[in-house]
Coordinates of C-alpha atoms and ligand atoms in Angstrom, one line a residue:
X660 CA -0.2 0.1 0.3
X661 CA 1.6 3.4 -0.7
X662 CA 2.4 5.2 2.1
X663 CA 2.4 9.2 1.8
X664 CA 4.4 11.9 3.5
X665 CA 0.9 12.8 5.4
X666 CA 0.7 9.4 6.8
X667 CA 4.6 9.6 7.9
X668 CA 4.3 12.8 9.8
X669 CA 0.6 11.5 11.3
X670 CA 2.6 8.8 12.9
X671 CA 5.6 11.4 14.0
X672 CA 3.2 13.5 15.4
X673 CA 0.9 10.3 17.6
X674 CA 4.6 9.3 18.6
X675 CA 4.9 12.9 19.8
X676 CA 1.7 13.6 21.8
X677 CA 2.4 9.9 23.2
X678 CA 5.8 10.8 24.5
X679 CA 4.4 14.2 25.6
X680 CA 1.7 11.8 27.4
X681 CA 4.2 9.6 29.0
X682 CA 6.0 12.9 30.5
X683 CA 9.2 11.8 28.2
X684 CA 12.3 14.4 27.4
X685 CA 10.5 17.4 25.7
X686 CA 13.7 17.7 23.1
X687 CA 12.8 14.2 22.4
X688 CA 9.1 15.2 21.5
X689 CA 10.4 18.2 19.7
X690 CA 12.3 15.7 17.4
X691 CA 9.6 13.9 16.3
X692 CA 7.1 17.0 16.1
X693 CA 9.5 18.5 13.5
X694 CA 10.1 15.5 12.2
X695 CA 6.1 15.1 11.4
X696 CA 6.4 18.9 10.6
X697 CA 9.5 18.7 7.8
X698 CA 7.9 15.5 6.2
X699 CA 4.6 16.8 5.6
X700 CA 6.1 20.0 4.0
X701 CA 8.2 17.4 1.7
X702 CA 7.0 18.2 -2.3
X703 CA 8.4 15.1 -3.5
X704 CA 7.0 11.1 -2.3
X705 CA 9.1 10.1 0.4
X706 CA 8.3 6.6 0.4
X707 CA 8.3 6.7 -3.7
X708 CA 11.9 7.5 -3.9
X709 CA 12.8 4.7 -1.1
X710 CA 11.3 2.3 -3.1
X711 CA 13.1 2.9 -5.6
X712 CA 16.1 2.6 -3.4
X713 CA 17.3 6.4 -4.5
X714 CA 18.8 8.3 -1.7
X715 CA 16.7 11.3 0.4
X716 CA 18.1 14.8 0.3
X717 CA 19.2 15.4 3.9
X718 CA 15.9 17.0 6.1
X719 CA 16.9 19.6 8.7
X720 CA 16.5 17.8 12.0
X721 CA 16.4 14.2 10.7
X722 CA 19.1 12.4 12.4
X723 CA 20.0 8.7 12.0
X724 CA 17.3 7.6 14.2
X725 CA 14.6 9.6 12.8
X726 CA 15.9 8.4 9.2
X727 CA 15.5 4.8 10.1
X728 CA 12.0 5.6 11.4
X729 CA 11.0 7.0 8.3
X730 CA 12.3 3.9 6.0
X731 CA 10.4 1.7 8.5
X732 CA 7.1 3.6 8.0
X733 CA 7.8 3.7 4.0
X734 CA 8.2 0.4 3.7
X735 CA 5.8 -1.1 6.3
X736 CA 3.1 2.0 7.0
X737 CA 3.7 2.1 10.6
X738 CA 5.8 2.1 13.2
X739 CA 7.4 -0.5 16.0
X740 CA 7.9 2.5 18.2
X741 CA 4.3 3.8 18.0
X742 CA 2.7 0.8 18.5
X743 CA 4.5 0.0 21.7
X744 CA 3.4 3.3 23.1
X745 CA -0.1 3.4 21.8
X746 CA -0.3 -0.1 24.0
X747 CA 1.1 1.4 27.2
X748 CA -1.6 4.5 26.6
X749 CA -5.3 3.7 27.6
X750 CA -7.5 3.4 24.6
X751 CA -9.7 6.5 23.9
X752 CA -6.3 8.2 24.8
X753 CA -6.1 9.7 21.4
X754 CA -9.4 11.2 21.0
X755 CA -9.0 13.1 24.4
X756 CA -5.7 14.3 22.7
X757 CA -7.0 15.4 19.5
X758 CA -9.8 17.7 21.5
X759 CA -9.3 21.3 20.8
X760 CA -8.0 22.8 24.4
X761 CA -6.5 19.4 25.8
X762 CA -2.9 19.0 25.5
X763 CA -0.8 15.9 27.3
X764 CA -0.6 17.7 30.1
X765 CA -4.2 18.3 30.9
X766 CA -5.1 14.5 29.3
X767 CA -2.9 13.3 31.9
X768 CA -4.3 15.4 34.5
X769 CA -8.0 14.0 33.6
X770 CA -6.6 10.5 33.9
X771 CA -5.0 10.7 37.2
X772 CA -7.8 12.9 38.7
X773 CA -10.6 11.6 37.3
X774 CA -10.1 8.7 35.8
X775 CA -11.0 9.9 32.8
X776 CA -9.8 8.3 29.7
X777 CA -12.1 8.5 27.1
X778 CA -14.4 11.2 25.1
X779 CA -17.1 9.7 26.4
X780 CA -16.2 9.7 29.9
X781 CA -15.2 13.3 29.8
X782 CA -18.5 14.3 28.4
X783 CA -19.9 12.8 31.9
X784 CA -17.3 14.4 34.2
X785 CA -18.0 17.8 32.9
X786 CA -22.1 16.9 32.9
X787 CA -21.3 16.6 36.8
X788 CA -19.4 19.1 37.3
X789 CA -16.3 17.5 37.9
X790 CA -13.9 19.2 35.3
X791 CA -14.0 22.6 37.2
X792 CA -13.0 21.1 40.4
X793 CA -9.2 20.3 39.2
X794 CA -7.0 23.0 39.3
X795 CA -6.3 24.9 36.0
X796 CA -9.7 24.0 34.7
X797 CA -12.5 26.2 35.5
X798 CA -16.4 26.5 35.0
X799 CA -15.6 28.1 31.5
X800 CA -13.1 25.3 30.1
X801 CA -15.6 22.3 31.8
X802 CA -18.4 24.5 29.6
X803 CA -15.5 24.5 26.0
X804 CA -14.5 21.5 26.8
X805 CA -18.2 19.7 26.7
X806 CA -19.0 21.7 23.8
X807 CA -16.1 20.4 21.8
X808 CA -16.0 17.1 22.7
X809 CA -20.4 16.6 22.3
X810 CA -19.7 18.3 18.6
X811 CA -16.5 15.6 18.2
X812 CA -18.7 12.4 18.9
X813 CA -21.3 14.1 16.9
X814 CA -19.4 14.6 13.8
X815 CA -17.3 12.6 11.7
X816 CA -13.8 13.3 11.0
X817 CA -13.0 16.1 7.9
X818 CA -9.8 16.3 6.4
X819 CA -7.6 19.4 5.8
X820 CA -8.1 20.8 1.9
X821 CA -4.3 20.3 2.0
X822 CA -4.0 16.5 3.2
X823 CA -7.2 15.7 1.5
X824 CA -5.4 17.0 -1.7
X825 CA -3.0 14.5 -0.9
X826 CA -4.8 11.4 -0.8
X827 CA -6.9 12.7 -3.9
X828 CA -4.2 13.4 -6.3
X829 CA -3.0 10.1 -6.4
X830 CA -6.1 8.2 -6.4
X831 CA -7.2 10.6 -9.6
X832 CA -3.9 9.5 -11.5
X833 CA -4.5 6.0 -10.2
X834 CA -7.8 6.0 -12.2
X835 CA -6.6 7.6 -14.7
X836 CA -4.3 5.1 -15.7
X837 CA -7.5 2.6 -16.3
X838 CA -8.3 1.5 -20.3
X839 CA -11.0 3.7 -21.5
X840 CA -11.1 6.7 -18.7
X841 CA -11.4 9.8 -20.5
X842 CA -11.5 11.9 -17.2
X843 CA -11.5 11.9 -13.5
X844 CA -13.1 14.9 -11.4
X845 CA -13.0 15.9 -7.7
X846 CA -16.0 17.3 -7.1
X847 CA -17.8 18.5 -3.9
X848 CA -16.1 20.4 -1.3
X849 CA -12.9 19.6 -2.8
X850 CA -13.7 21.4 -6.1
X851 CA -15.6 24.3 -4.3
X852 CA -11.9 24.9 -2.3
X853 CA -13.6 24.5 1.5
X854 CA -10.8 24.4 4.0
X855 CA -12.4 20.6 5.3
X856 CA -13.8 18.3 3.4
X857 CA -15.3 15.5 4.4
X858 CA -15.1 13.6 1.7
X859 CA -14.2 13.0 -1.9
X860 CA -16.7 13.0 -4.4
X861 CA -14.6 11.6 -7.7
X862 CA -17.0 11.5 -11.2
X863 CA -15.2 9.4 -13.8
X864 CA -16.7 9.2 -17.6
X865 CA -15.7 6.7 -19.9
X866 CA -15.6 5.3 -23.4
X867 CA -17.8 2.6 -23.3
X868 CA -19.8 1.1 -20.4
X869 CA -17.0 -1.9 -20.3
X870 CA -14.7 0.8 -19.3
X871 CA -16.6 2.1 -17.1
X872 CA -17.3 -1.3 -15.6
X873 CA -13.5 -1.7 -15.6
X874 CA -12.9 1.4 -13.6
X875 CA -15.3 0.7 -11.1
X876 CA -13.1 -2.7 -10.3
X877 CA -10.1 -0.9 -10.2
X878 CA -10.9 1.6 -7.6
X879 CA -12.3 -0.8 -5.6
X880 CA -9.0 -2.5 -6.1
X881 CA -7.4 0.6 -4.9
X882 CA -4.4 -0.7 -2.4
X883 CA -5.3 2.5 -0.1
X884 CA -8.6 1.5 0.1
X885 CA -9.4 -0.4 3.8
X886 CA -13.1 -1.1 3.9
X887 CA -15.7 -1.1 0.2
X888 CA -19.3 0.5 1.5
X889 CA -20.9 -0.4 -0.8
X890 CA -20.3 -1.7 -5.0
X891 CA -22.5 -1.1 -7.7
X892 CA -22.9 -0.5 -11.8
X893 CA -22.3 3.3 -11.6
X894 CA -21.4 3.9 -8.5
X895 CA -18.8 2.7 -4.9
X896 CA -17.8 4.2 -1.9
X897 CA -14.6 3.0 0.2
X898 CA -13.1 3.9 3.1
X899 CA -9.0 4.8 2.6
X900 CA -6.5 3.7 5.2
X901 CA -6.3 7.0 5.8
X902 CA -10.0 7.2 6.9
X903 CA -11.2 9.6 4.2
X904 CA -14.3 8.3 2.3
X905 CA -14.3 8.2 -1.2
X906 CA -17.1 8.5 -3.0
X907 CA -17.1 7.6 -7.2
X908 CA -19.4 7.8 -10.3
X909 CA -19.5 6.7 -12.7
X910 CA -21.9 9.3 -15.6
X911 CA -22.5 9.2 -19.3
X912 CA -20.8 11.7 -21.5
X913 CA -24.0 13.5 -22.0
X914 CA -24.8 14.0 -18.5
X915 CA -21.5 15.2 -17.5
X916 CA -22.1 18.3 -16.9
X917 CA -24.8 17.9 -14.7
X918 CA -23.4 15.3 -12.8
X919 CA -20.6 17.5 -12.4
X920 CA -22.9 20.6 -10.7
X921 CA -24.9 18.1 -8.9
X922 CA -21.8 16.3 -7.3
X923 CA -19.9 19.8 -7.1
X924 CA -22.7 21.1 -4.6
X925 CA -23.4 22.5 -2.2
X926 CA -26.6 21.3 -1.6
X927 CA -28.0 24.6 -1.0
X928 CA -27.1 25.7 -4.2
X929 CA -28.4 23.1 -5.8
X930 CA -31.6 23.5 -4.1
X931 CA -32.1 26.8 -4.5
X932 CA -31.2 26.2 -8.8
X933 CA -34.6 23.2 -8.3
X934 CA -36.0 26.3 -6.9
X935 CA -35.3 28.2 -10.1
X936 CA -36.3 25.0 -12.4
X937 CA -39.7 24.2 -10.5
X938 CA -40.7 27.9 -11.2
X939 CA -39.8 27.5 -15.0
X940 CA -41.4 23.8 -15.0
X941 CA -38.3 22.2 -15.5
X942 CA -36.5 19.7 -13.5
X943 CA -32.9 19.9 -12.8
X944 CA -30.9 16.5 -11.5
X945 CA -27.2 14.7 -11.6
X946 CA -28.7 13.8 -15.5
X947 CA -29.4 17.0 -16.4
X948 CA -32.0 19.8 -17.0
X949 CA -35.4 17.9 -18.6
X950 CA -38.6 19.3 -19.8
X951 CA -40.9 16.8 -19.1
X952 CA -38.9 13.4 -20.5
X953 CA -37.2 16.0 -22.8
X954 CA -33.7 16.5 -21.7
X955 CA -32.3 20.3 -22.4
X956 CA -29.0 20.1 -21.3
X957 CA -26.8 18.4 -19.0
X958 CA -23.7 17.9 -21.5
X959 CA -21.0 21.1 -20.1
X960 CA -22.3 22.8 -16.7
X961 CA -22.4 25.6 -18.8
X962 CA -25.3 24.1 -20.6
X963 CA -27.1 23.8 -17.1
X964 CA -26.8 27.6 -16.3
X965 CA -27.4 28.9 -19.6
X966 CA -30.7 27.4 -19.4
X967 CA -31.7 29.6 -16.6
X968 CA -30.3 32.6 -18.1
X969 CA -27.0 32.7 -15.9
X970 CA -23.3 32.5 -16.9
X971 CA -21.1 29.7 -15.4
X972 CA -20.6 30.2 -11.5
X973 CA -17.7 29.9 -10.3
X974 CA -17.4 26.6 -7.6
X975 CA -16.0 28.3 -4.5
X976 CA -19.3 30.8 -4.8
X977 CA -21.8 28.1 -4.9
X978 CA -23.1 28.5 -1.3
X979 CA -25.9 29.6 -2.1
X980 CA -24.7 32.7 -0.7
X981 CA -26.0 35.4 -3.5
X982 CA -24.4 34.3 -6.2
X983 CA -27.3 33.2 -8.4
X984 CA -28.8 36.2 -7.8
X985 CA -25.1 38.3 -8.6
X986 CA -25.1 36.0 -11.8
X987 CA -28.5 36.9 -12.9
X988 CA -27.7 40.8 -12.4
X989 CA -24.8 40.1 -14.1
X990 CA -22.8 41.2 -11.4
X991 CA -20.6 38.3 -10.5
X992 CA -17.3 38.9 -9.3
X993 CA -14.0 38.4 -11.5
X994 CA -12.7 36.2 -8.9
X995 CA -9.1 36.7 -8.1
X996 CA -6.4 34.3 -9.4
X997 CA -2.9 32.7 -8.0
X998 CA -1.2 34.5 -11.7
X999 CA -2.8 37.5 -10.0
X1000 CA 0.0 37.3 -7.4
X1001 CA 2.6 40.4 -7.9
X1002 CA 4.0 39.2 -4.4
X1003 CA 4.3 37.8 -0.6
X1004 CA 4.1 40.0 2.1
X1005 CA 4.7 37.5 4.9
X1006 CA 7.8 35.2 5.1
X1007 CA 10.4 34.2 7.3
X1008 CA 14.2 33.1 7.4
X1009 CA 16.6 31.3 9.4
X1010 CA 16.9 34.6 11.5
X1011 CA 13.8 33.3 13.6
X1012 CA 11.9 30.1 13.0
X1013 CA 12.6 29.8 8.9
X1014 CA 14.4 27.3 7.6
X1015 CA 15.7 29.2 4.5
X1016 CA 18.4 31.7 4.8
X1017 CA 17.6 34.8 3.0
X1018 CA 19.4 34.8 0.0
X1019 CA 17.5 31.1 -0.9
X1020 CA 14.4 32.9 0.1
X1021 CA 14.7 35.6 -2.2
X1022 CA 16.3 33.7 -5.3
X1023 CA 12.8 30.9 -4.5
X1024 CA 10.8 34.3 -4.8
X1025 CA 12.2 35.4 -8.4
X1026 CA 11.7 31.7 -9.7
X1027 CA 8.1 32.4 -9.0
X1028 CA 8.1 35.4 -10.7
X1029 CA 7.6 37.6 -7.9
X1030 CA 8.0 41.1 -7.5
X1031 CA 8.4 41.4 -4.3
X1032 CA 9.0 39.9 -0.8
X1033 CA 8.9 40.7 2.5
X1034 CA 10.6 39.3 4.9
X1035 CA 8.8 39.4 8.5
X1036 CA 10.3 38.0 11.2
X1037 CA 9.0 37.1 14.4
X1038 CA 9.6 39.7 17.4
X1039 CA 11.8 39.0 20.6
X1040 CA 8.5 37.9 22.4
X1041 CA 8.1 35.1 20.5
X1042 CA 11.5 33.0 22.5
X1043 CA 10.6 29.7 20.4
X1044 CA 11.6 30.9 17.3
X1045 CA 14.1 32.9 18.7
X1046 CA 12.6 36.4 17.5
X1047 CA 14.1 39.7 16.5
X1048 CA 15.4 42.1 19.0
X1049 CA 16.0 45.3 17.7
X1050 CA 19.8 44.8 17.0
X1051 CA 19.4 41.4 15.0
X1052 CA 16.4 43.7 13.0
X1053 CA 19.0 46.2 12.5
X1054 CA 21.6 43.4 11.7
X1055 CA 18.8 42.0 9.2
X1056 CA 17.4 45.1 7.5
X1057 CA 21.6 45.7 6.4
X1058 CA 22.1 42.2 5.1
X1059 CA 18.5 43.0 3.0
X1060 CA 20.1 46.1 2.3
X1061 CA 23.1 44.4 0.9
X1062 CA 21.3 41.7 -1.0
X1063 CA 18.9 44.1 -2.6
X1064 CA 21.7 46.0 -4.3
X1065 CA 22.3 42.9 -6.5
X1066 CA 19.2 41.3 -7.0
X1067 CA 17.3 41.7 -10.4
X1068 CA 13.5 41.7 -10.7
X1069 CA 12.7 41.2 -7.4
X1070 CA 13.0 43.2 -4.4
X1071 CA 13.0 42.9 -0.7
X1072 CA 10.9 44.4 1.7
X1073 CA 12.1 45.0 5.1
X1074 CA 9.2 43.8 7.7
X1075 CA 8.8 42.6 10.7
X1076 CA 6.0 40.6 11.8
X1077 CA 5.7 41.8 15.3
X1078 CA 3.4 40.5 18.5
X1079 CA 0.8 42.3 19.7
X1080 CA 1.4 42.3 23.7
X1081 CA -1.6 41.6 26.1
X1082 CA -2.3 45.2 26.7
X1083 CA -2.5 46.4 23.0
X1084 CA 1.5 47.6 22.9
X1085 CA 4.1 46.2 20.3
X1086 CA 6.7 44.4 21.0
X1087 CA 9.5 46.7 19.8
X1088 CA 9.9 50.2 19.9
X1089 CA 8.9 52.7 17.3
X1090 CA 12.9 53.4 16.5
X1091 CA 13.0 50.0 15.5
X1092 CA 9.8 49.6 12.9
X1093 CA 10.6 53.2 11.6
X1094 CA 13.3 51.8 9.1
X1095 CA 11.5 49.6 8.0
X1096 CA 9.5 48.9 4.6
X1097 CA 6.3 47.0 6.3
X1098 CA 5.0 46.4 9.9
X1099 CA 2.9 43.1 10.3
X1100 CA 0.7 43.3 13.7
X1101 CA -0.2 39.6 15.2
X1102 CA -1.4 38.2 18.3
X1103 CA 0.7 34.7 19.5
X1104 CA -0.4 34.7 23.1
X1105 CA -3.1 35.2 25.7
X1106 CA -5.5 33.4 23.3
X1107 CA -8.1 33.2 25.9
X1108 CA -8.9 37.2 26.7
X1109 CA -12.8 37.8 27.1
X1110 CA -14.4 39.2 23.7
X1111 CA -13.9 43.0 24.7
X1112 CA -10.8 42.5 26.1
X1113 CA -9.1 40.3 23.0
X1114 CA -10.9 43.3 20.8
X1115 CA -9.8 46.5 22.7
X1116 CA -6.1 45.1 22.6
X1117 CA -6.4 44.4 18.7
X1118 CA -7.7 47.6 18.2
X1119 CA -5.3 49.0 20.3
X1120 CA -2.3 47.2 18.4
X1121 CA -4.0 49.1 15.1
X1122 CA -3.7 52.3 16.6
X1123 CA 0.0 52.2 16.3
X1124 CA 0.7 54.0 12.7
X1125 CA 3.7 51.4 12.2
X1126 CA 1.3 48.6 11.4
X1127 CA 0.2 47.9 8.1
X1128 CA -1.2 44.3 8.0
X1129 CA -2.7 42.8 10.8
X1130 CA -1.7 38.9 10.7
X1131 CA -4.0 36.0 10.9
X1132 CA -6.5 38.5 12.5
X1133 CA -8.7 35.2 14.3
X1134 CA -5.6 32.9 15.2
X1135 CA -7.3 30.3 14.3
X1136 CA -5.6 26.9 13.5
X1137 CA -7.6 24.3 12.1
X1138 CA -9.1 21.3 14.4
X1139 CA -6.6 22.2 16.5
X1140 CA -7.3 25.7 18.3
X1141 CA -10.5 27.7 18.3
X1142 CA -10.4 31.4 16.9
X1143 CA -10.1 33.8 19.4
X1144 CA -13.2 35.6 20.8
X1145 CA -13.1 39.4 18.8
X1146 CA -15.4 41.5 17.4
X1147 CA -14.6 41.0 13.5
X1148 CA -16.2 44.0 12.3
X1149 CA -14.9 46.4 15.0
X1150 CA -11.7 44.8 13.4
X1151 CA -12.5 45.1 10.0
X1152 CA -13.8 48.9 10.7
X1153 CA -10.8 50.0 12.2
X1154 CA -8.6 48.3 9.8
X1155 CA -11.1 51.0 7.0
X1156 CA -10.5 53.8 9.7
X1157 CA -6.7 53.2 9.8
X1158 CA -5.8 52.0 6.6
X1159 CA -4.6 48.7 7.3
X1160 CA -5.0 45.9 5.5
X1161 CA -6.1 41.8 6.4
X1162 CA -3.8 39.0 6.2
X1163 CA -5.5 36.5 4.6
X1164 CA -2.8 33.5 5.5
X1165 CA -2.4 30.8 3.6
X1166 CA -0.9 28.1 5.3
X1167 CA -3.6 25.2 4.9
X1168 CA -3.7 25.2 9.0
X1169 CA -4.7 28.8 9.5
X1170 CA -6.8 30.1 6.1
X1171 CA -7.4 32.6 8.4
X1172 CA -9.1 35.0 7.5
X1173 CA -12.5 33.0 7.1
X1174 CA -14.3 32.8 3.4
X1175 CA -17.0 35.2 5.6
X1176 CA -14.5 37.6 7.0
X1177 CA -12.8 38.0 3.5
X1178 CA -16.7 39.4 2.5
X1179 CA -16.9 41.3 5.4
X1180 CA -13.5 43.2 4.7
X1181 CA -14.7 43.3 1.1
X1182 CA -18.1 44.6 1.8
X1183 CA -16.4 47.3 3.9
X1184 CA -13.6 48.8 1.2
X1185 CA -10.5 46.9 3.5
X1186 CA -8.1 44.9 1.7
X1187 CA -6.8 41.7 1.8
X1188 CA -3.7 40.1 1.6
X1189 CA -3.1 36.6 0.9
X1190 CA 0.2 35.9 2.5
X1191 CA 2.2 32.4 2.6
X1192 CA 3.9 33.1 5.9
X1193 CA 6.7 30.7 4.3
X1194 CA 9.1 29.3 6.7
X1195 CA 10.7 27.4 3.8
X1196 CA 11.1 28.1 0.1
X1197 CA 8.1 25.1 -1.1
X1198 CA 5.8 26.9 1.3
X1199 CA 5.0 29.6 -1.3
X1200 CA 3.3 26.5 -3.0
X1201 CA 0.3 27.0 -0.4
X1202 CA -0.2 30.8 -1.9
X1203 CA -2.8 28.1 -3.8
X1204 CA -5.1 27.3 -0.5
X1205 CA -5.2 31.2 0.6
X1206 CA -6.4 32.0 -3.2
X1207 CA -9.2 29.1 -2.8
X1208 CA -10.2 31.1 0.3
X1209 CA -10.1 34.4 -1.2
X1210 CA -12.7 33.1 -4.4
X1211 CA -14.6 31.6 -1.8
X1212 CA -14.9 34.8 0.0
X1213 CA -15.9 36.6 -3.3
X1214 CA -12.9 38.7 -3.6
X1215 CA -11.3 40.5 -6.8
X1216 CA -7.9 41.5 -8.0
X1217 CA -8.8 44.3 -6.8
X1218 CA -9.8 43.4 -3.3
X1219 CA -6.3 42.2 -2.7
X1220 CA -3.3 44.3 -1.6
X1221 CA 0.1 42.2 -2.8
X1222 CA -1.9 41.9 -6.6
X1223 CA -0.5 45.6 -6.9
X1224 CA 2.5 46.5 -8.4
X1225 CA 5.8 47.3 -6.0
X1226 CA 5.1 51.4 -6.6
X1227 CA 1.2 50.9 -5.6
X1228 CA 2.1 48.9 -2.8
X1229 CA 4.7 51.4 -1.1
X1230 CA 1.8 53.8 -1.4
X1231 CA -0.5 52.0 0.4
X1232 CA 2.6 51.2 2.7
X1233 CA 3.5 55.0 3.0
X1234 CA 0.3 55.9 4.4
X1235 CA -0.4 57.4 8.0
X1236 CA 3.3 56.7 8.3
X1237 CA 4.4 60.8 6.7
Ligands
DGT1895 P1 -18.1 17.6 2.5 O1 -17.7 16.4 1.9 O2 -19.2 17.3 4.0 O3 -17.3 18.0 2.7 O4 -19.4 18.5 1.4 P2 -20.0 18.3 -0.3 O5 -20.7 19.5 -0.5 O6 -18.8 17.2 -0.3 O7 -21.1 17.5 1.0 P3 -21.4 15.5 0.1 O8 -20.5 14.9 -0.1 O9 -22.1 14.8 1.1 O10 -22.0 15.7 -1.2 C1 -21.6 15.9 -2.3 C2 -22.4 17.1 -3.4 O11 -23.8 16.3 -3.5 C3 -22.9 17.7 -2.2 O12 -22.0 19.3 -2.5 C4 -24.2 18.2 -3.0 C5 -24.5 17.0 -4.0 N1 -25.7 16.4 -2.9 C6 -25.5 15.8 -1.8 N2 -26.6 15.4 -1.3 C7 -28.0 16.3 -1.9 C8 -29.1 16.4 -1.5 O13 -30.0 15.9 -0.6 N3 -29.5 17.4 -2.9 C9 -28.8 17.8 -3.3 N4 -29.7 18.4 -4.7 N5 -27.7 18.0 -3.8 C10 -27.0 16.8 -2.5
CA1896 CA1 -17.7 15.7 -0.8
CA1897 CA1 -20.3 12.6 -0.4

């Protein structure tokens, strides 16, 4: 069975958690966590390369022992250490670890003090009011954990878009190899670029019925299939080893567009379109648009919309949030594309927690055709990232000036991702910020403040005439950390008043601004910048997820700061600082 980088990363992450649970040496824990991240970031398929007996390139922080484990997992799909640790840990513990708000330390307390070893036991303890008796928990935490546990129990696991993408692309490549297959498309929330997907919906069209049947058989025989849930002539559902469910349908050519439209969804969009059809005495389903028995459209998606006098609507907009109305009035946004981006305004180097040198980051940005790249390291408060103090920042500024003198086509901008402290002040004095081209303000601590205090804190930071961009405005990590409680409309309006742009952080675990808040920013006339937050040269690839989210937020080229030329960007950055 093919082992993906994401599988190796997941096992390392589990090992780190299980070790932490046992109170193991923190350096050892960190080594596995780092390995998980490094492996997850590699763009080549590690297992495939090992299978071809090729040597792996040197990976940062991966020594002999971890290399051996990578090989073990690549070859066997599992790791003896993980199995050993898992056997020692009580069952149910991993589901506790994955609950937002619970880390190994708290899980240990729950085990020890309350004999809570599973989500179900946690729910019971919270309902009995026993959690609040533990030191460091309290009534508010009890409530938060109860809600999170109930939500977790009631829902199936969703996959981050980037992770689902990794599984989707190898499956699609595999299916495309079946004889007589004409096209393989992933529809559903994946095509709509939702930040997480529940399952993959794959549509296959084939030359003939025989070819279609062969494709169905090939699907069920895919090496990663753990369980076949259903299998018929034209549709099948399976669960992959990763736990991801995949629905596959074979569609006849004359219905290809109707099927693509139907299975792209969203369900709400489909229902809204069906209502329009009913008003016209038409029927629309996955086979086409029908007047009585007669099919009047369905070969392409365009043909489906055309029946209703509508232009084709991009999948990212299909959420029944006014897109049908906008299409009818000829007011659909012309959505921003990856190619529109002229540069990136958030990146790190080795000077803090990045993994590439300044020179290498510049080279990579040049290779992507960027006109500019802002280097925005962490400030001193973020000690785990070895944040910059004024002296080190000044040294980096000098290094950037020197490098800029030699660069062609690309301008490096001198920036900082300055920490917003608990009282809303900035982590560096104005004298340190003054020489910079741009200041990105960011919250990295005190996530639990009340809504009023958190909002006040961020608004206070936005008062600084130096701040040009507010990074990852809600601080959420998908599946891992809830957004902090803030009044986003107040922040958007402050951004408008101060001429500040809001960042849409393109990292697939952040994607923050959310789609809803992107649209709020647009409605209020606030610019969004789609930033990679790159910590390595490959991280620029993440921009496509940011663009997906921006498109879901109805953003056009003109709404996005880093589609502007360097000259226009500089004008924006100069505002408020004169
Ligand atoms: P997910 O998988 O939870 O991330 O979200 P989707 O949107 O991929 O939903 P899924 O996989 O349940 O169904 C795929 C598409 O099929 C969905 O976007 C629209 C269509 N669909 C599913 N159920 C219904 C339904 O009851 N009515 C209509 N009109 N369409 C449906
Ligand atoms: Ca789906
Ligand atoms: Ca589905």
